[in-house]
Amino acid sequence: MGALTIKNVCKSYGPVDILKGIDIDIQAGEFLILVGPSGCGKSTLLNMIAGLDGITSGEIQIDGRVVNNLPPKDRDIAMVFQSYALYPNMNIRRNISFGLEIRKVPKSEQDRIVNEVASMLQIDNLLDRKPSQLSGGQRQRVAMGRALARKPALYLFDEPLSNLDAKLRVDMRTEIKMLHERLKTTIVYVTHDQIEAMTLADKIAVMKGGIVQQFGSPRQLYDDPSNMFVAGFMGSPSMNFVPCKVVDMGNEAGVEIDGGAGTFRLPIKSNQLKSSVGQEVMLGIRPEKVTHKIESHLEDPNFHLAKCRVSIKEPTGPDTHIFVHMNGAKVVCRSNPDSAKEPGEEMEMMFDLSKMVFFDPKTEERLV
Amino acid sequence: MSSFSADTPHSSSTMGRIFIYGILLIVAGYFLLPLIVMLFTSVKSMEEIRTGSLISFPTSITFEAWSKAWSSACTGVECSGLSGYFWNSVWLVTPTVTISTFLGALNGYVLTKWNFKGANVFFSMLLIGCFIPFQVILLPMARTLGFLGLAGTTTGLIMVHIIYGLSFTTLFFRNFYVSIPNELVKAAKIDGAGFFMIFWKIMLPLSIPIIVVSVIWQFTQIWNDFLFGVVFSAGEAQPITVALNNLVNTSTGVKEYNVDMAAAIIAALPTLFVYVVAGKYFVRGLTAGAVKG
């Protein structure tokens, strides 16, 4: 079980800076997810933790030990690759035991570990086959088994589920979660899928352009995004952004919005932005915080009703997504299917004022 | 191919088949003709060669010419047949093919999986080696061998062939290894395997198809080589191609066509044998990089 500390790590290839000062710190037993769009440097960072790639400056510690100059085999890590990277010429048993063999673990001990891992992952009956005879999901399990066999301080997962079909991906996601609950291992997991990040992680680092945009628990990132990128990246459908002007509403500041059925004003709670009256801001609100009228919330001062005009309606089954234009920006609202109105009609939408966040439209940073 | 005949009526498809196979037979016969002539001539007696026509069936089969070519025909002043030279070639080809294939594999492995600065330049320079004609390196190589004290020895000839073949074997293996995912090497590194461990336990076992290609290529090239053999070896150490040339050009009165033909077939048999045994892997290996299974 190992903690991982990454201090001001930079990486550049010639003049190109790939990583620009990464700081991440997790406790032993935590599940860290590195998430971000393609080319954000998350896989590079993982390779550097593994020791497959050197760092330009900074420090990486595994279990309190600086590993900057250690080769991968001395870092006490195991890795699961996107393509699984099973050795095609060896059967499953040898694939799992190869690392033990190299480390000169006695044969009887190897057999015991292989059998233990195989039964944990339910691949006992596959041990004598070659990787080419397995399905994608089975290969995935073997790749995990190979990592588990060595019981390292740190497990690294490089987009392990992205080669699986949608259904299997959800199943394996749950299994990885269960495995983590059971073994309490420290895991660093790279993905570009924000749902995987939300469901699996104890801590998430959202990366873009070689910089950690925000590091925190899934809840923190979802409710308290530090900039528009994080806000838009986490959650599906993603957060709505409405450009609007701050207005004075007597006791508090508010924002003015035209929802296609007349303008209305939403008060901003907890005395935020009172000094910014007259300025342009970007309102961020999640689809599930703009809903149909919910009777039980009518008395709550945190909820506000306003009329908007429906442009499109998308039924998804449990909810219906209502598309509304507010100040020209497209806004998705999550409504109960029974309350959803038809396109062109006016509909009363209920805003959860306590969950509104505001960004500077120029810097895209969060406003206090 | 089968799909275009599927929707045509039965009779015309049969006619088409007959036509296609007819053409194939004619073309195959055309290509086989020289070999057939050689084979027929080699089992005829001199008497029959003088009186019969070139492509007529032998009336009585005799292996005298074969045994003479193998053990008593004159190659210059020496009259002991090709047998000694045959084994010369075997001893020349075996280490040369093994070493150049092994080094090619190692080169390809380093060039694709252990990228170093200037790897591409290095590879481009090696590639140029594939386009250098034999004749160009004769003189510099002769000087080098003389300098190393290897002139006129089998070791020297082996060295020349290894160096010349390296460009080709490296090219084969490099292109093959490019299609093997790098993650495999990364996984092995994390499992704790080092440079040679990964090479022996992971890369080489995956390389069978390309090893076959490399072996066939090198075997054919070196076995059939005449120029290097005639320039860099002397006397007893000469390979079979040089001996064959001497045998055919040595005339003591009558030109023994049957012995010449038998000798030529003996010289060509090993390459034929290699193709027959490993030919299907050859085609498979050449296309292995293109279509991943």
XYZ file of C-alpha atoms in Angstrom:
661
model
C 0.000 0.000 0.000
C 1.632 3.219 -1.024
C 0.930 6.904 -1.002
C 1.840 8.923 -4.051
C 3.227 12.437 -4.061
C 3.929 14.385 -7.211
C 5.719 17.683 -6.660
C 5.975 20.323 -9.351
C 6.654 17.794 -12.103
C 7.461 19.216 -15.531
C 8.091 17.454 -18.794
C 9.214 18.892 -22.070
C 10.243 17.338 -25.340
C 12.644 19.862 -26.788
C 10.871 23.200 -26.841
C 7.426 21.653 -26.317
C 6.189 21.650 -22.727
C 3.928 18.664 -22.152
C 3.484 19.008 -18.394
C 3.817 22.341 -16.641
C 4.203 21.871 -12.914
C 1.964 19.060 -11.723
C 1.214 18.792 -7.990
C -0.817 15.836 -6.788
C -0.832 14.125 -3.428
C -2.859 11.066 -2.456
C -2.990 8.862 0.620
C -2.354 5.134 0.660
C -5.454 3.239 -0.459
C -6.938 6.112 -2.437
C -8.246 5.847 -5.967
C -6.883 8.723 -8.064
C -8.237 9.411 -11.512
C -6.451 11.533 -14.081
C -9.038 12.740 -16.537
C -8.934 15.145 -19.441
C -9.279 15.418 -23.202
C -6.788 13.804 -25.596
C -3.355 15.357 -25.473
C -3.759 16.852 -22.008
C -0.718 14.966 -20.712
C -2.497 12.455 -18.487
C -0.939 9.379 -20.108
C 2.466 11.052 -20.114
C 2.101 11.655 -16.395
C 1.148 8.014 -15.837
C 4.155 6.822 -17.843
C 6.356 9.030 -15.717
C 4.928 7.598 -12.508
C 5.644 4.165 -13.971
C 9.170 5.168 -14.902
C 8.666 4.440 -18.596
C 9.391 8.071 -19.316
C 11.777 10.421 -17.502
C 10.747 13.715 -15.941
C 12.377 17.021 -16.807
C 12.111 18.500 -13.337
C 10.239 17.944 -10.097
C 9.873 14.936 -7.859
C 7.772 11.783 -7.695
C 7.490 9.856 -4.428
C 5.927 6.441 -4.016
C 5.415 5.424 -0.421
C 7.669 8.239 0.772
C 10.549 7.167 -1.466
C 11.776 9.415 -4.270
C 11.668 7.308 -7.431
C 12.806 9.867 -10.029
C 15.796 7.829 -11.127
C 14.555 4.315 -10.468
C 13.737 2.025 -13.402
C 10.142 0.720 -13.586
C 10.993 -2.628 -12.045
C 12.298 -1.045 -8.848
C 9.355 1.277 -8.311
C 7.036 -1.319 -6.816
C 4.254 -0.679 -9.323
C 2.107 -2.677 -11.716
C 0.343 -1.394 -14.768
C -2.707 -2.311 -16.822
C -2.577 -1.095 -20.405
C -5.284 0.044 -22.766
C -4.437 -2.689 -25.264
C -3.924 -5.118 -22.336
C -0.439 -5.891 -23.700
C -0.660 -9.594 -22.907
C 2.321 -11.569 -24.178
C 0.861 -13.334 -27.235
C 3.361 -16.196 -27.126
C 2.633 -17.229 -23.544
C -0.443 -18.838 -22.084
C -2.466 -17.012 -19.456
C -0.741 -18.753 -16.569
C 2.681 -17.596 -17.749
C 1.382 -14.142 -18.553
C 0.403 -13.762 -14.921
C 3.504 -15.415 -13.502
C 6.073 -13.789 -15.830
C 6.788 -10.918 -13.442
C 7.121 -13.342 -10.523
C 9.410 -15.570 -12.552
C 11.749 -12.672 -13.297
C 11.758 -11.754 -9.624
C 12.790 -15.338 -8.833
C 9.746 -16.172 -6.747
C 9.829 -19.945 -6.009
C 7.729 -22.047 -8.392
C 5.324 -23.306 -5.734
C 4.699 -19.771 -4.542
C 4.101 -18.649 -8.156
C 1.482 -21.347 -8.619
C -0.247 -20.394 -5.408
C -0.403 -16.703 -6.398
C -1.579 -17.440 -9.942
C -4.376 -19.634 -8.649
C -5.376 -17.111 -6.027
C -5.517 -14.252 -8.534
C -7.280 -16.389 -11.113
C -10.026 -17.391 -8.739
C -10.431 -13.810 -7.551
C -10.975 -12.659 -11.142
C -12.838 -15.821 -12.197
C -10.392 -16.747 -14.917
C -9.405 -20.161 -13.488
C -10.668 -22.010 -16.538
C -8.668 -19.846 -18.946
C -5.209 -20.397 -17.506
C -3.950 -22.730 -20.212
C -5.199 -20.721 -23.161
C -3.356 -18.199 -25.269
C -4.427 -14.524 -25.173
C -5.668 -14.714 -28.778
C -8.294 -17.237 -27.692
C -9.884 -14.857 -25.192
C -12.572 -12.214 -25.588
C -11.929 -8.550 -24.842
C -13.418 -8.740 -21.367
C -11.406 -11.844 -20.503
C -8.172 -10.255 -21.702
C -8.995 -7.267 -19.541
C -9.288 -9.554 -16.506
C -6.001 -11.260 -17.298
C -4.281 -7.894 -17.600
C -5.619 -7.014 -14.164
C -4.581 -10.396 -12.846
C -1.038 -9.831 -14.041
C -0.965 -6.557 -12.123
C -2.519 -8.072 -8.993
C -0.123 -11.017 -8.849
C 2.793 -8.898 -7.713
C 0.981 -7.000 -4.940
C 2.779 -3.726 -5.637
C 2.467 -0.473 -3.680
C 0.801 1.258 -6.588
C -1.437 0.154 -9.446
C -1.486 2.148 -12.653
C -4.382 1.817 -15.099
C -4.053 3.387 -18.544
C -7.547 3.719 -20.007
C -8.223 0.065 -19.271
C -11.858 0.035 -20.345
C -11.802 2.057 -23.528
C -11.416 -0.986 -25.797
C -14.519 -2.703 -24.415
C -18.055 -2.350 -25.686
C -20.436 -0.125 -23.763
C -22.165 -2.778 -21.676
C -19.012 -4.621 -20.698
C -17.395 -1.343 -19.807
C -20.063 -0.614 -17.203
C -19.738 -4.132 -15.755
C -15.949 -3.963 -15.555
C -16.164 -0.522 -14.008
C -18.201 -1.946 -11.164
C -15.775 -4.824 -10.809
C -12.787 -2.524 -10.582
C -14.626 -0.556 -7.919
C -15.388 -3.730 -5.967
C -11.796 -4.874 -6.307
C -10.594 -1.588 -4.908
C -13.042 -1.767 -2.009
C -11.827 -5.254 -1.231
C -8.085 -4.853 -1.609
C -7.804 -1.222 -0.462
C -4.990 -0.667 -2.932
C -3.682 2.655 -4.157
C -4.673 3.141 -7.769
C -3.851 5.777 -10.356
C -6.247 5.495 -13.259
C -6.202 7.428 -16.511
C -9.374 7.911 -18.506
C -11.020 10.434 -20.784
C -14.471 9.329 -19.668
C -15.798 11.654 -16.976
C -18.443 9.122 -15.890
C -15.697 6.598 -15.111
C -13.949 9.338 -13.191
C -17.022 10.251 -11.170
C -18.004 6.681 -10.355
C -14.596 5.278 -9.432
C -12.514 8.018 -7.917
C -11.723 9.105 -4.399
C -9.780 11.983 -5.913
C -9.903 13.360 -9.438
C -7.328 15.481 -11.179
C -8.828 17.188 -14.229
C -6.051 17.998 -16.676
C -5.832 20.186 -19.736
C -2.858 21.599 -21.586
C -0.356 19.990 -19.219
C -1.860 21.660 -16.158
C -4.017 20.239 -13.404
C -7.123 22.384 -13.708
C -8.594 21.122 -10.464
C -7.777 18.397 -7.977
C -10.365 17.185 -5.477
C -13.108 14.728 -4.679
C -15.728 13.995 -7.338
C -18.323 15.916 -5.313
C -16.075 18.996 -5.057
C -15.380 18.989 -8.773
C -19.028 18.593 -9.640
C -20.464 21.184 -7.302
C -17.546 23.578 -7.040
C -15.715 23.644 -10.362
C -12.840 26.098 -10.318
C -13.199 27.138 -13.943
C -15.438 26.728 -16.978
C -13.363 23.891 -18.383
C -13.816 21.673 -15.332
C -17.474 22.688 -15.080
C -18.096 21.753 -18.688
C -16.001 18.572 -18.633
C -17.593 16.895 -15.621
C -21.218 15.826 -15.891
C -23.373 14.685 -18.778
C -25.185 16.502 -20.268
C -22.637 19.123 -19.391
C -23.200 22.305 -17.428
C -25.088 25.141 -19.118
C -23.366 28.456 -19.549
C -25.514 31.583 -19.910
C -23.889 34.956 -20.525
C -25.700 37.563 -18.476
C -25.428 40.906 -16.748
C -25.376 41.406 -12.979
C -28.210 43.667 -11.827
C -29.105 45.224 -8.494
C -32.146 43.583 -6.905
C -32.272 45.654 -3.722
C -30.959 43.363 -0.961
C -28.938 41.212 -3.250
C -27.450 41.098 -6.698
C -29.116 39.148 -9.483
C -28.786 38.205 -13.124
C -31.130 39.128 -15.930
C -32.190 36.424 -18.352
C -34.342 36.332 -21.470
C -35.786 32.853 -21.812
C -37.805 33.530 -24.966
C -40.959 34.327 -22.959
C -40.027 37.666 -21.448
C -37.084 38.584 -19.236
C -36.779 37.536 -15.622
C -34.267 38.020 -12.844
C -32.632 35.351 -10.735
C -31.379 36.534 -7.328
C -27.821 35.519 -6.383
C -27.711 34.025 -2.887
C -25.269 34.658 -0.032
C -24.363 38.198 -1.020
C -22.152 37.139 -3.902
C -21.264 39.533 -6.712
C -22.856 42.575 -5.015
C -19.869 44.623 -6.022
C -20.092 43.467 -9.632
C -23.410 45.106 -10.550
C -23.364 46.092 -14.208
C -20.675 43.600 -15.190
C -21.011 40.741 -17.645
C -20.684 37.286 -16.067
C -21.131 33.704 -17.187
C -23.786 31.866 -15.237
C -23.171 28.125 -14.885
C -26.028 25.847 -13.936
C -26.355 22.074 -14.312
C -29.265 20.633 -16.298
C -30.732 18.891 -13.259
C -30.897 22.232 -11.439
C -33.310 23.677 -13.994
C -36.384 21.483 -13.782
C -40.128 21.385 -14.174
C -42.171 22.943 -11.364
C -41.790 20.878 -8.195
C -44.630 21.702 -5.761
C -42.711 20.770 -2.617
C -40.015 23.350 -3.401
C -42.382 26.258 -3.982
C -41.968 27.623 -0.442
C -38.157 27.254 -0.454
C -36.424 30.618 -1.090
C -33.590 28.782 -2.847
C -35.881 27.895 -5.753
C -37.175 30.310 -8.329
C -39.837 29.871 -10.995
C -39.605 31.523 -14.435
C -41.321 31.130 -17.808
C -39.224 29.987 -20.761
C -40.017 28.948 -24.315
C -39.261 25.324 -25.254
C -37.219 24.913 -28.488
C -36.631 21.175 -28.579
C -37.628 18.267 -26.407
C -35.583 15.067 -26.101
C -37.153 12.188 -24.173
C -34.496 9.880 -22.678
C -36.852 7.638 -20.718
C -36.520 8.544 -17.063
C -36.195 12.271 -17.889
C -37.008 14.520 -20.773
C -34.411 17.082 -21.789
C -35.933 20.434 -22.599
C -33.797 22.788 -24.698
C -34.377 26.488 -24.008
C -32.533 29.521 -25.336
C -31.526 31.918 -22.565
C -29.803 35.146 -23.639
C -29.057 33.372 -26.893
C -27.250 30.415 -25.281
C -28.671 26.910 -25.549
C -29.652 25.551 -22.148
C -30.569 21.947 -21.356
C -33.122 21.445 -18.574
C -34.011 18.121 -17.046
C -37.736 17.699 -16.685
C -40.140 15.043 -15.577
C -41.552 13.495 -18.785
C -45.134 14.180 -17.653
C -44.524 17.893 -17.126
C -42.591 18.473 -20.352
C -44.187 20.915 -22.795
C -44.035 20.757 -26.605
C -41.614 22.866 -28.710
C -42.891 26.439 -29.141
C -44.910 26.346 -25.946
C -44.090 28.244 -22.772
C -43.065 26.242 -19.737
C -42.492 27.189 -16.124
C -38.964 26.189 -15.165
C -37.712 25.903 -11.611
C -34.140 27.138 -10.935
C -32.113 25.922 -7.933
C -30.443 29.186 -6.943
C -28.102 27.572 -4.410
C -26.349 25.604 -7.162
C -25.646 28.497 -9.520
C -21.977 29.267 -10.108
C -20.445 32.275 -11.846
C -17.423 32.602 -14.088
C -15.506 35.460 -15.583
C -16.405 35.275 -19.295
C -12.881 36.377 -20.312
C -10.570 34.330 -18.093
C -13.132 31.526 -17.653
C -12.102 31.375 -13.982
C -14.632 31.015 -11.197
C -15.831 34.247 -9.556
C -16.095 34.182 -5.773
C -12.582 -14.770 -57.371
C -15.211 -17.446 -56.815
C -17.969 -14.853 -56.614
C -17.839 -13.896 -60.282
C -18.604 -17.410 -61.436
C -21.405 -17.876 -58.915
C -24.056 -16.000 -60.853
C -23.139 -17.234 -64.358
C -24.836 -20.310 -65.839
C -23.193 -23.631 -65.122
C -21.985 -24.627 -68.595
C -20.227 -21.338 -69.355
C -18.548 -21.383 -65.932
C -17.172 -24.856 -66.704
C -15.876 -23.584 -70.041
C -14.270 -20.663 -68.220
C -12.595 -23.012 -65.775
C -11.208 -25.180 -68.584
C -9.888 -22.065 -70.302
C -8.237 -20.755 -67.133
C -6.638 -24.063 -66.238
C -5.530 -24.553 -69.837
C -3.718 -21.216 -69.799
C -2.219 -21.992 -66.393
C -0.898 -25.332 -67.616
C 0.686 -23.771 -70.685
C 2.352 -21.034 -68.641
C 3.524 -23.506 -65.999
C 4.971 -25.744 -68.731
C 6.739 -22.786 -70.287
C 8.373 -21.910 -66.976
C 9.279 -25.516 -66.203
C 10.804 -26.188 -69.605
C 14.396 -25.189 -68.773
C 14.346 -27.319 -65.629
C 12.887 -30.247 -67.554
C 15.568 -29.952 -70.199
C 18.241 -29.874 -67.512
C 16.764 -32.875 -65.739
C 16.401 -34.914 -68.947
C 19.863 -34.061 -70.162
C 21.434 -34.938 -66.824
C 20.128 -38.520 -66.936
C 21.008 -39.193 -70.556
C 24.240 -40.719 -71.702
C 26.604 -38.683 -73.929
C 25.734 -41.003 -76.784
C 22.060 -40.146 -76.569
C 22.726 -36.414 -76.236
C 24.723 -36.418 -79.448
C 22.072 -38.282 -81.422
C 18.729 -37.190 -79.853
C 16.966 -33.880 -79.677
C 17.184 -31.464 -76.772
C 13.749 -32.027 -75.280
C 13.170 -35.682 -76.073
C 12.551 -38.114 -73.224
C 15.657 -40.066 -72.192
C 15.465 -43.574 -73.588
C 17.530 -45.107 -70.831
C 18.052 -43.375 -67.496
C 21.551 -43.289 -66.103
C 22.902 -41.484 -63.033
C 26.495 -41.662 -64.160
C 26.618 -37.955 -64.904
C 25.291 -37.186 -61.409
C 27.891 -39.263 -59.677
C 30.597 -37.816 -61.875
C 29.463 -34.255 -61.169
C 29.409 -35.004 -57.450
C 32.697 -36.816 -57.051
C 35.005 -36.899 -60.073
C 34.373 -34.060 -62.544
C 37.272 -31.691 -63.106
C 37.042 -28.136 -61.790
C 40.255 -26.797 -63.194
C 43.215 -29.024 -62.402
C 41.452 -30.708 -59.493
C 39.201 -33.633 -60.488
C 37.124 -34.430 -57.410
C 33.670 -33.174 -58.385
C 31.486 -30.708 -56.558
C 31.120 -32.519 -53.229
C 33.850 -30.610 -51.424
C 32.589 -27.283 -52.657
C 29.028 -28.192 -51.766
C 30.074 -28.568 -48.147
C 32.123 -25.374 -48.419
C 28.913 -23.578 -49.300
C 27.055 -25.262 -46.454
C 29.712 -24.161 -43.972
C 29.631 -20.712 -45.469
C 25.872 -20.300 -45.496
C 25.029 -21.746 -42.072
C 26.923 -19.285 -39.856
C 26.316 -16.386 -42.207
C 22.550 -16.806 -42.305
C 22.364 -17.410 -38.551
C 24.493 -14.459 -37.569
C 23.058 -11.951 -40.029
C 19.493 -12.928 -39.123
C 20.222 -12.678 -35.420
C 21.934 -9.295 -35.758
C 19.122 -8.062 -38.005
C 16.600 -9.033 -35.331
C 18.622 -7.266 -32.678
C 18.949 -4.158 -34.862
C 15.248 -4.115 -35.625
C 14.430 -4.521 -31.940
C 16.657 -1.614 -30.922
C 15.468 0.611 -33.763
C 11.792 0.155 -32.941
C 11.599 -0.447 -29.202
C 14.576 1.363 -27.692
C 14.488 4.549 -29.635
C 17.662 6.540 -29.401
C 18.656 9.898 -30.778
C 19.469 9.608 -34.445
C 17.743 6.240 -34.830
C 16.029 7.382 -38.000
C 19.225 8.654 -39.560
C 20.919 5.399 -38.625
C 18.127 3.402 -40.219
C 18.163 5.495 -43.403
C 21.877 4.925 -43.728
C 21.404 1.193 -43.262
C 18.705 1.274 -45.934
C 21.141 2.750 -48.433
C 23.116 -0.441 -47.906
C 20.318 -2.328 -49.668
C 20.955 -0.367 -52.841
C 24.712 -0.675 -53.046
C 25.665 -3.044 -55.859
C 28.124 -5.867 -55.100
C 30.726 -4.510 -57.479
C 31.019 -1.199 -55.655
C 32.310 -2.726 -52.441
C 34.711 -5.259 -53.995
C 37.812 -3.136 -53.808
C 37.301 -1.494 -50.416
C 36.296 -4.857 -48.976
C 39.392 -6.531 -50.421
C 41.574 -3.896 -48.778
C 39.752 -4.321 -45.487
C 40.079 -8.095 -45.545
C 43.760 -7.767 -46.394
C 44.214 -5.369 -43.506
C 42.465 -7.773 -41.137
C 44.509 -10.699 -42.459
C 41.352 -12.479 -43.652
C 41.961 -12.299 -47.385
C 41.187 -15.557 -49.174
C 39.715 -17.248 -46.091
C 36.223 -18.594 -45.471
C 36.008 -16.397 -42.355
C 36.583 -13.362 -44.544
C 33.878 -14.398 -46.975
C 31.489 -15.036 -44.097
C 32.197 -11.557 -42.782
C 31.563 -9.964 -46.169
C 28.219 -11.711 -46.519
C 27.131 -10.828 -42.987
C 27.930 -7.170 -43.489
C 26.256 -7.039 -46.865
C 23.165 -8.902 -45.611
C 22.685 -6.801 -42.483
C 20.896 -4.008 -44.348
C 18.301 -6.440 -45.590
C 17.753 -8.386 -42.394
C 17.553 -5.169 -40.372
C 14.965 -3.806 -42.780
C 12.884 -7.000 -42.488
C 12.915 -7.080 -38.708
C 12.522 -3.365 -38.228
C 9.381 -3.303 -40.371
C 8.032 -6.358 -38.607
C 8.656 -5.027 -35.108
C 7.042 -1.692 -35.902
C 3.721 -3.528 -35.982
C 4.268 -5.089 -32.558
C 2.702 -2.773 -29.973
C 5.139 -0.850 -27.776
C 2.899 -1.500 -24.797
C 4.120 -5.095 -24.860
C 7.642 -3.888 -24.177
C 6.427 -1.463 -21.542
C 4.513 -4.237 -19.802
C 7.613 -6.429 -19.805
C 9.732 -3.603 -18.420
C 7.287 -3.145 -15.572
C 7.298 -6.896 -15.009
C 11.013 -6.457 -14.469
C 12.455 -7.800 -17.710
C 15.621 -6.209 -19.079
C 16.833 -5.544 -22.611
C 17.847 -9.104 -23.543
C 15.134 -10.805 -21.504
C 12.481 -8.912 -23.496
C 14.266 -9.805 -26.709
C 14.531 -13.538 -25.962
C 11.250 -14.131 -24.184
C 8.875 -11.731 -25.928
C 10.178 -10.483 -29.270
C 11.921 -13.527 -30.755
C 9.054 -15.965 -30.107
C 6.781 -13.557 -32.007
C 9.204 -13.277 -34.912
C 8.924 -16.744 -36.495
C 7.359 -15.522 -39.764
C 9.977 -12.832 -40.304
C 12.819 -15.133 -39.260
C 11.708 -17.488 -42.031
C 11.688 -14.620 -44.522
C 15.124 -13.514 -43.442
C 16.550 -17.038 -43.563
C 15.168 -17.744 -47.036
C 16.359 -14.428 -48.350
C 19.827 -14.695 -46.925
C 20.175 -18.369 -47.815
C 19.247 -17.726 -51.433
C 21.446 -14.676 -51.727
C 24.521 -16.260 -50.244
C 24.159 -19.717 -51.745
C 23.664 -18.266 -55.203
C 26.330 -15.610 -54.853
C 29.152 -15.921 -57.359
C 30.904 -12.572 -57.320
C 31.938 -12.394 -53.659
C 32.795 -16.071 -53.777
C 35.102 -15.752 -56.752
C 36.756 -12.582 -55.461
C 37.176 -13.251 -51.760
C 37.876 -16.978 -51.595
C 40.646 -19.064 -53.022
C 41.284 -22.642 -54.099
C 39.875 -25.282 -51.795
C 37.674 -22.818 -49.913
C 35.604 -21.711 -52.897
C 31.815 -21.999 -52.747
C 29.830 -24.267 -55.071
C 28.844 -21.511 -57.515
C 32.473 -20.823 -58.319
C 33.200 -24.531 -58.618
C 30.238 -24.980 -60.939
C 31.587 -22.254 -63.147
C 34.999 -23.893 -63.217
C 33.471 -27.286 -63.907
C 31.491 -26.037 -66.882
C 34.429 -24.087 -68.262
C 36.955 -26.875 -67.905
C 36.961 -28.850 -71.104
C 39.103 -31.844 -71.711
C 38.102 -32.581 -75.266
C 34.383 -33.438 -75.250
C 31.879 -31.107 -73.574
C 29.873 -33.271 -71.175
C 26.489 -31.628 -71.164
C 24.959 -34.252 -68.913
C 27.584 -33.640 -66.212
C 27.159 -29.859 -66.535
C 23.410 -30.159 -66.116
C 23.667 -32.514 -63.156
C 26.155 -30.176 -61.500
C 23.888 -27.176 -62.065
C 20.960 -29.026 -60.505
C 23.061 -30.094 -57.537
C 24.073 -26.464 -57.025
C 20.459 -25.306 -57.187
C 18.872 -28.047 -55.050
C 19.384 -26.516 -51.581
C 17.631 -23.252 -52.480
C 14.793 -25.223 -54.071
C 14.577 -27.322 -50.936
C 14.393 -24.252 -48.682
C 11.632 -22.723 -50.806
C 9.558 -25.886 -50.817
C 9.891 -26.340 -47.055
C 9.428 -22.752 -45.954
C 7.800 -21.120 -48.970
C 4.364 -20.671 -47.477
C 5.860 -18.928 -44.438
C 7.746 -16.697 -46.825
C 4.591 -15.257 -48.360
C 2.898 -15.138 -44.958
C 5.861 -13.335 -43.441
C 6.092 -10.760 -46.214
C 2.481 -9.747 -45.646
C 2.538 -10.137 -41.872
C 3.055 -6.463 -41.199
C 0.331 -5.389 -43.586
C -2.613 -7.352 -42.200
C -2.690 -7.906 -38.485
C -4.443 -11.094 -37.449
